[in-house]
Amino acid sequence: MNYRDLIGIRFKVHGRSKEEGFDCYGLAIEVLKRNGTIGIFPEGIQSTSGSTHPINPATVQFIKRSKANVVIATSKGAYLATNRYSKDRKKGYIGIDFSLALTSEMLDKLNEDEIYSLLLEKIKYNDFEYNKIARNKYIGKRSNAYGVDKILYKCPDCKNEHTLYIEDDTIVCKHCGLKVKVNEYYDLIGIKYNKIPKDIDEWYKWQRRCVIKEITEENFELSLNATICTLKLDKLRKEPKNRKILSIGKVTLTNKGLVFKGYLDEQKVDFEFNAKSIYSLNVSTKGYLEFYANNDYFMIIPDNPNQSLIKWTLASEEIHNLYDEKWKSACADVYEYNKGDIY
């Protein structure tokens, strides 16, 4: 069975489908024709670990051709108050700054590389570095360590994976006994350890660099039993009834891409996505993987709802980079690849 027969999704803007030639890019062009301004902010959602994600190179090309004024919004403390690994919202400072980064006159004079460098400098942030100086407290119903094992899966001491768990305000490794407290400032305070990263973001980036080594191995593979779904567009606010099941079976990620083999109503329904078509398998706050491929949206719902999935995100992003040099270069500007196996 062709999976597109199961999906049947076409995104629409102002009642017109993409096939009719009107999409979000077209809407932006219409705004710019009326002397509109481009607004840029770091991400539509909070980053996974509280620091800048890459800037898509196509963004600079669009800005250069727009000849519009560009306003950038940056935040301070937003991740610490509303982190991605816990639904517990913290009381604490959030600051938003706006600045005019580029004018139409500047866009005429600057080349794309110069525009990119300026944007990267203006948009760059790291909430953990910020709070080492600001010293704002972030306090919620749960500790600041609660849920961090959803994005930290590898022990920095013994290097074992999926051995971390949370005990009150402390990260503990059940293999080597590592203990690291996360206080109200999000400082990492070592209780039992040999060496630990300076903060959660550095720990996360170190994991990425470890994954980069693994994905180049010929036999690299991640797999799990799951259901692959898409959305019912008429029921977007009625989760989980908004999910349309496409197949039930097993999903496997290799350095060639993503394969799902399964059945629906006793009929075999398989999916195959090449690595270049998937930028990331993002871990949803609901505990599943979500991604776009060829303009279609998919969810992978694990049979085990408590299974750690963050390695899938890191591996999928770095596998994509094996086939996309431009995006790999953009990632290198923010992910600190040059540190190697050091934290």
Short mmCIF file of C-alpha atoms in Angstrom, two decimals:
data_model
loop_
_atom_site.label_atom_id
_atom_site.label_comp_id
_atom_site.label_asym_id
_atom_site.label_seq_id
_atom_site.Cartn_x
_atom_site.Cartn_y
_atom_site.Cartn_z
CA MET A 1 0.00 0.00 0.00
CA ASN A 2 1.22 3.50 -0.82
CA TYR A 3 1.56 5.46 2.42
CA ARG A 4 0.46 8.68 0.68
CA ASP A 5 -2.96 7.08 0.15
CA LEU A 6 -3.17 6.83 3.92
CA ILE A 7 -2.09 10.38 4.68
CA GLY A 8 -3.98 12.65 2.30
CA ILE A 9 -2.62 15.85 3.87
CA ARG A 10 -2.22 19.11 1.96
CA PHE A 11 -1.40 22.26 3.91
CA LYS A 12 -3.53 25.31 3.12
CA VAL A 13 -3.07 29.02 3.67
CA HIS A 14 -6.05 31.36 3.27
CA GLY A 15 -8.04 28.50 1.76
CA ARG A 16 -5.60 27.78 -1.08
CA SER A 17 -3.54 24.62 -1.30
CA LYS A 18 0.16 24.46 -2.12
CA GLU A 19 -0.81 22.97 -5.47
CA GLU A 20 -2.55 26.27 -6.25
CA GLY A 21 0.72 28.09 -5.67
CA PHE A 22 0.08 29.87 -2.36
CA ASP A 23 2.15 28.79 0.63
CA CYS A 24 3.77 30.45 3.65
CA TYR A 25 6.66 31.70 1.52
CA GLY A 26 4.15 33.36 -0.80
CA LEU A 27 2.41 34.96 2.17
CA ALA A 28 5.74 36.41 3.36
CA ILE A 29 6.38 37.88 -0.08
CA GLU A 30 2.96 39.54 -0.01
CA VAL A 31 3.77 41.15 3.36
CA LEU A 32 7.13 42.40 2.10
CA LYS A 33 5.51 43.96 -0.95
CA ARG A 34 3.61 46.16 1.49
CA ASN A 35 6.88 47.34 3.11
CA GLY A 36 6.64 44.87 5.97
CA THR A 37 9.46 44.03 8.39
CA ILE A 38 11.05 40.63 8.95
CA GLY A 39 11.06 39.45 12.56
CA ILE A 40 13.48 36.71 13.65
CA PHE A 41 13.67 34.78 16.90
CA PRO A 42 15.83 31.78 17.83
CA GLU A 43 13.27 28.95 17.45
CA GLY A 44 9.55 28.50 17.15
CA ILE A 45 9.85 26.29 20.24
CA GLN A 46 12.47 26.18 22.95
CA SER A 47 15.70 24.48 21.96
CA THR A 48 16.37 21.04 23.41
CA SER A 49 19.22 22.14 25.68
CA GLY A 50 18.84 25.90 26.18
CA SER A 51 21.19 27.28 23.51
CA THR A 52 21.10 28.37 19.87
CA HIS A 53 20.09 25.99 17.11
CA PRO A 54 21.51 26.38 13.56
CA ILE A 55 20.36 29.07 11.14
CA ASN A 56 19.16 27.59 7.87
CA PRO A 57 21.36 29.00 5.06
CA ALA A 58 18.22 29.66 3.01
CA THR A 59 17.15 32.22 5.65
CA VAL A 60 20.04 34.49 4.67
CA GLN A 61 19.22 34.22 0.96
CA PHE A 62 15.62 35.17 1.66
CA ILE A 63 16.63 38.15 3.84
CA LYS A 64 19.16 39.40 1.28
CA ARG A 65 16.56 39.40 -1.49
CA SER A 66 13.80 40.86 0.66
CA LYS A 67 15.59 44.22 1.15
CA ALA A 68 13.48 44.62 4.31
CA ASN A 69 14.38 45.82 7.79
CA VAL A 70 15.17 42.86 10.08
CA VAL A 71 14.24 42.90 13.77
CA ILE A 72 15.63 40.18 16.06
CA ALA A 73 14.07 39.05 19.33
CA THR A 74 16.21 37.18 21.85
CA SER A 75 15.29 35.80 25.26
CA LYS A 76 17.10 35.37 28.55
CA GLY A 77 15.96 32.75 31.05
CA ALA A 78 13.03 31.41 28.99
CA TYR A 79 14.48 27.90 28.81
CA LEU A 80 15.20 27.87 32.54
CA ALA A 81 11.59 28.76 33.31
CA THR A 82 10.06 26.48 30.66
CA ASN A 83 12.61 23.78 29.84
CA ARG A 84 11.95 21.08 27.23
CA TYR A 85 12.42 18.08 29.49
CA SER A 86 9.71 18.78 32.07
CA LYS A 87 6.16 20.11 32.03
CA ASP A 88 6.83 21.79 35.39
CA ARG A 89 6.92 25.53 34.84
CA LYS A 90 9.32 27.47 37.06
CA LYS A 91 8.95 30.88 38.68
CA GLY A 92 11.88 32.98 37.57
CA TYR A 93 13.07 35.83 35.40
CA ILE A 94 12.41 35.87 31.64
CA GLY A 95 13.69 38.80 29.59
CA ILE A 96 12.98 39.58 25.94
CA ASP A 97 15.17 41.96 23.93
CA PHE A 98 14.36 43.42 20.51
CA SER A 99 16.90 45.01 18.21
CA LEU A 100 17.02 46.31 14.66
CA ALA A 101 19.74 44.06 13.23
CA LEU A 102 19.64 44.96 9.53
CA THR A 103 18.21 47.76 7.43
CA SER A 104 17.45 47.68 3.72
CA GLU A 105 20.49 49.92 3.15
CA MET A 106 22.74 47.45 4.99
CA LEU A 107 21.39 44.55 2.94
CA ASP A 108 22.45 46.34 -0.24
CA LYS A 109 26.03 46.64 1.02
CA LEU A 110 26.58 43.31 2.80
CA ASN A 111 27.11 39.95 1.11
CA GLU A 112 25.39 36.76 2.29
CA ASP A 113 28.34 35.61 4.43
CA GLU A 114 28.43 38.95 6.22
CA ILE A 115 24.68 38.86 6.82
CA TYR A 116 24.92 35.32 8.17
CA SER A 117 27.71 36.24 10.62
CA LEU A 118 25.77 39.24 11.87
CA LEU A 119 22.57 37.23 12.35
CA LEU A 120 24.39 34.45 14.16
CA GLU A 121 26.02 36.90 16.53
CA LYS A 122 22.74 38.71 17.25
CA ILE A 123 20.61 35.59 17.71
CA LYS A 124 23.07 33.50 19.72
CA TYR A 125 22.11 32.66 23.28
CA ASN A 126 22.84 30.17 26.06
CA ASP A 127 20.60 30.37 29.11
CA PHE A 128 22.97 28.41 31.34
CA GLU A 129 25.90 30.72 30.55
CA TYR A 130 23.61 33.70 31.08
CA ASN A 131 22.53 32.56 34.53
CA LYS A 132 26.07 31.93 35.71
CA ILE A 133 26.28 35.73 35.76
CA ALA A 134 22.66 36.78 36.38
CA ARG A 135 22.10 34.30 39.27
CA ASN A 136 18.33 34.21 38.98
CA LYS A 137 16.54 31.46 40.89
CA TYR A 138 14.09 29.18 39.07
CA ILE A 139 11.72 27.33 41.37
CA GLY A 140 8.77 25.08 40.52
CA LYS A 141 6.74 22.28 42.03
CA ARG A 142 9.45 19.85 40.92
CA SER A 143 13.22 20.10 41.22
CA ASN A 144 15.22 21.49 38.29
CA ALA A 145 16.69 18.01 37.82
CA TYR A 146 13.28 16.40 37.34
CA GLY A 147 13.00 14.97 33.81
CA VAL A 148 16.51 15.93 32.69
CA ASP A 149 17.22 12.23 32.06
CA LYS A 150 14.95 12.65 29.02
CA ILE A 151 17.70 14.67 27.31
CA LEU A 152 20.75 13.32 29.15
CA TYR A 153 21.15 9.60 28.44
CA LYS A 154 24.93 9.06 28.77
CA CYS A 155 26.96 9.11 31.99
CA PRO A 156 30.02 11.40 31.67
CA ASP A 157 31.97 9.27 34.17
CA CYS A 158 31.49 5.63 33.11
CA LYS A 159 30.19 6.43 29.57
CA ASN A 160 27.33 3.94 29.93
CA GLU A 161 24.03 4.81 28.23
CA HIS A 162 20.52 4.86 29.70
CA THR A 163 21.82 4.37 33.24
CA LEU A 164 20.86 7.83 34.55
CA TYR A 165 17.86 8.47 36.74
CA ILE A 166 16.61 11.31 38.95
CA GLU A 167 16.51 11.15 42.74
CA ASP A 168 14.87 14.32 44.08
CA ASP A 169 17.19 17.12 42.87
CA THR A 170 20.06 14.82 41.89
CA ILE A 171 21.13 13.01 38.70
CA VAL A 172 22.33 9.50 39.58
CA CYS A 173 24.04 6.80 37.48
CA LYS A 174 22.93 3.32 38.53
CA HIS A 175 26.10 1.81 36.99
CA CYS A 176 28.95 3.84 38.53
CA GLY A 177 27.19 5.77 41.30
CA LEU A 178 27.71 9.24 39.82
CA LYS A 179 25.72 11.89 41.70
CA VAL A 180 25.23 15.44 40.43
CA LYS A 181 22.84 17.90 42.03
CA VAL A 182 20.95 20.53 39.99
CA ASN A 183 20.24 23.55 42.19
CA GLU A 184 17.78 26.45 41.84
CA TYR A 185 20.22 28.30 39.54
CA TYR A 186 20.61 25.20 37.30
CA ASP A 187 24.22 24.81 38.47
CA LEU A 188 25.60 21.26 38.32
CA ILE A 189 27.08 20.47 41.73
CA GLY A 190 29.11 17.29 41.86
CA ILE A 191 28.48 15.06 44.89
CA LYS A 192 30.14 11.86 43.67
CA TYR A 193 32.08 12.13 40.41
CA ASN A 194 35.46 12.23 38.69
CA LYS A 195 34.68 14.87 36.11
CA ILE A 196 31.40 16.43 34.98
CA PRO A 197 30.33 18.97 32.33
CA LYS A 198 29.95 22.57 33.44
CA ASP A 199 26.20 22.66 32.69
CA ILE A 200 23.31 20.74 31.08
CA ASP A 201 23.89 22.27 27.65
CA GLU A 202 27.55 21.21 27.59
CA TRP A 203 26.56 17.70 28.70
CA TYR A 204 24.03 17.54 25.85
CA LYS A 205 26.52 18.76 23.25
CA TRP A 206 29.09 16.21 24.44
CA GLN A 207 26.51 13.47 23.80
CA ARG A 208 26.12 14.78 20.25
CA ARG A 209 29.84 14.51 19.63
CA CYS A 210 29.79 10.93 20.92
CA VAL A 211 26.95 10.09 18.52
CA ILE A 212 28.89 11.53 15.57
CA LYS A 213 31.51 8.81 16.04
CA GLU A 214 28.89 6.07 16.25
CA ILE A 215 26.88 6.90 13.13
CA THR A 216 29.87 6.49 10.82
CA GLU A 217 30.18 2.83 11.80
CA GLU A 218 28.81 0.49 9.15
CA ASN A 219 26.62 -1.46 11.59
CA PHE A 220 25.10 1.55 13.39
CA GLU A 221 21.42 0.97 14.14
CA LEU A 222 18.70 2.11 16.51
CA SER A 223 15.36 0.31 16.60
CA LEU A 224 12.15 0.11 18.62
CA ASN A 225 8.63 -1.26 18.40
CA ALA A 226 6.19 1.53 17.65
CA THR A 227 3.22 2.93 15.75
CA ILE A 228 3.65 5.47 12.96
CA CYS A 229 0.90 8.09 12.73
CA THR A 230 -0.01 11.36 11.10
CA LEU A 231 -2.61 13.99 12.05
CA LYS A 232 -6.33 14.15 11.46
CA LEU A 233 -6.57 17.79 10.47
CA ASP A 234 -10.19 18.09 11.59
CA LYS A 235 -9.32 17.00 15.17
CA LEU A 236 -6.10 18.87 15.96
CA ARG A 237 -7.17 19.76 19.51
CA LYS A 238 -8.36 16.29 20.54
CA GLU A 239 -5.19 14.36 21.30
CA PRO A 240 -4.72 11.40 21.01
CA LYS A 241 -7.81 11.08 18.80
CA ASN A 242 -6.16 13.52 16.39
CA ARG A 243 -3.76 10.74 15.36
CA LYS A 244 -4.34 8.71 12.23
CA ILE A 245 -2.55 5.35 12.52
CA LEU A 246 -0.60 4.46 9.38
CA SER A 247 1.17 1.27 10.47
CA ILE A 248 2.08 -0.76 13.57
CA GLY A 249 5.44 -2.51 13.72
CA LYS A 250 9.13 -1.73 14.09
CA VAL A 251 11.13 1.39 13.19
CA THR A 252 14.87 1.29 12.46
CA LEU A 253 17.33 4.17 12.03
CA THR A 254 20.63 3.57 10.21
CA ASN A 255 23.13 5.93 8.58
CA LYS A 256 21.18 5.45 5.34
CA GLY A 257 17.83 6.62 6.69
CA LEU A 258 14.67 5.57 8.50
CA VAL A 259 12.67 2.39 7.78
CA PHE A 260 9.33 1.39 9.30
CA LYS A 261 8.02 -2.12 8.68
CA GLY A 262 4.56 -2.99 9.90
CA TYR A 263 0.93 -3.86 9.28
CA LEU A 264 -2.43 -2.11 9.29
CA ASP A 265 -5.65 -4.13 9.21
CA GLU A 266 -3.60 -7.23 8.38
CA GLN A 267 -2.16 -5.50 5.32
CA LYS A 268 1.57 -4.84 5.10
CA VAL A 269 2.37 -1.12 5.18
CA ASP A 270 6.06 -0.13 5.08
CA PHE A 271 7.74 3.27 5.00
CA GLU A 272 11.21 4.28 3.91
CA PHE A 273 12.76 7.73 4.28
CA ASN A 274 16.25 8.57 3.04
CA ALA A 275 18.56 10.35 5.47
CA LYS A 276 18.69 13.62 3.56
CA SER A 277 14.91 14.08 3.70
CA ILE A 278 14.83 14.08 7.53
CA TYR A 279 16.51 16.97 9.37
CA SER A 280 15.59 15.66 12.80
CA LEU A 281 13.49 13.15 14.73
CA ASN A 282 12.36 15.61 17.35
CA VAL A 283 11.35 14.34 20.79
CA SER A 284 7.92 15.78 21.55
CA THR A 285 7.07 16.94 25.06
CA LYS A 286 4.40 14.19 24.89
CA GLY A 287 7.11 11.52 24.65
CA TYR A 288 7.13 10.52 20.99
CA LEU A 289 9.23 11.27 17.91
CA GLU A 290 7.95 13.67 15.27
CA PHE A 291 9.34 14.69 11.90
CA TYR A 292 8.60 16.09 8.47
CA ALA A 293 9.55 14.27 5.27
CA ASN A 294 8.62 15.46 1.79
CA ASN A 295 6.15 18.00 3.25
CA ASP A 296 4.28 15.36 5.26
CA TYR A 297 4.16 15.21 9.07
CA PHE A 298 4.69 11.96 10.99
CA MET A 299 4.70 10.78 14.60
CA ILE A 300 6.40 7.63 15.90
CA ILE A 301 4.73 6.48 19.12
CA PRO A 302 6.88 3.93 21.03
CA ASP A 303 5.20 0.87 22.56
CA ASN A 304 7.18 1.68 25.70
CA PRO A 305 6.14 5.25 26.69
CA ASN A 306 9.02 5.54 29.17
CA GLN A 307 11.74 4.75 26.63
CA SER A 308 14.49 7.37 26.27
CA LEU A 309 14.42 8.81 22.75
CA ILE A 310 16.91 11.66 22.74
CA LYS A 311 19.63 9.59 21.08
CA TRP A 312 17.29 9.21 18.11
CA THR A 313 17.19 12.99 17.79
CA LEU A 314 20.97 13.42 17.93
CA ALA A 315 21.65 10.48 15.61
CA SER A 316 19.07 11.51 13.00
CA GLU A 317 20.41 15.08 12.88
CA GLU A 318 24.01 13.99 12.45
CA ILE A 319 23.08 11.30 9.90
CA HIS A 320 21.36 14.01 7.86
CA ASN A 321 24.57 16.03 8.02
CA LEU A 322 26.45 13.19 6.31
CA TYR A 323 24.45 14.07 3.17
CA ASP A 324 24.00 17.83 3.54
CA GLU A 325 27.22 19.86 3.70
CA LYS A 326 25.51 23.26 3.97
CA TRP A 327 23.44 22.24 6.96
CA LYS A 328 26.43 20.50 8.52
CA SER A 329 28.36 23.77 8.28
CA ALA A 330 25.50 25.67 9.95
CA CYS A 331 25.44 23.09 12.77
CA ALA A 332 29.21 23.43 13.24
CA ASP A 333 28.70 27.13 14.03
CA VAL A 334 26.63 26.36 17.14
CA TYR A 335 27.27 22.79 18.33
CA GLU A 336 30.98 23.03 19.31
CA TYR A 337 32.14 20.02 17.28
CA ASN A 338 35.75 21.16 17.74
CA LYS A 339 35.73 20.06 21.39
CA GLY A 340 35.61 16.39 20.40
CA ASP A 341 35.29 13.95 23.31
CA ILE A 342 35.93 16.69 25.88
CA TYR A 343 33.54 18.49 28.21
#
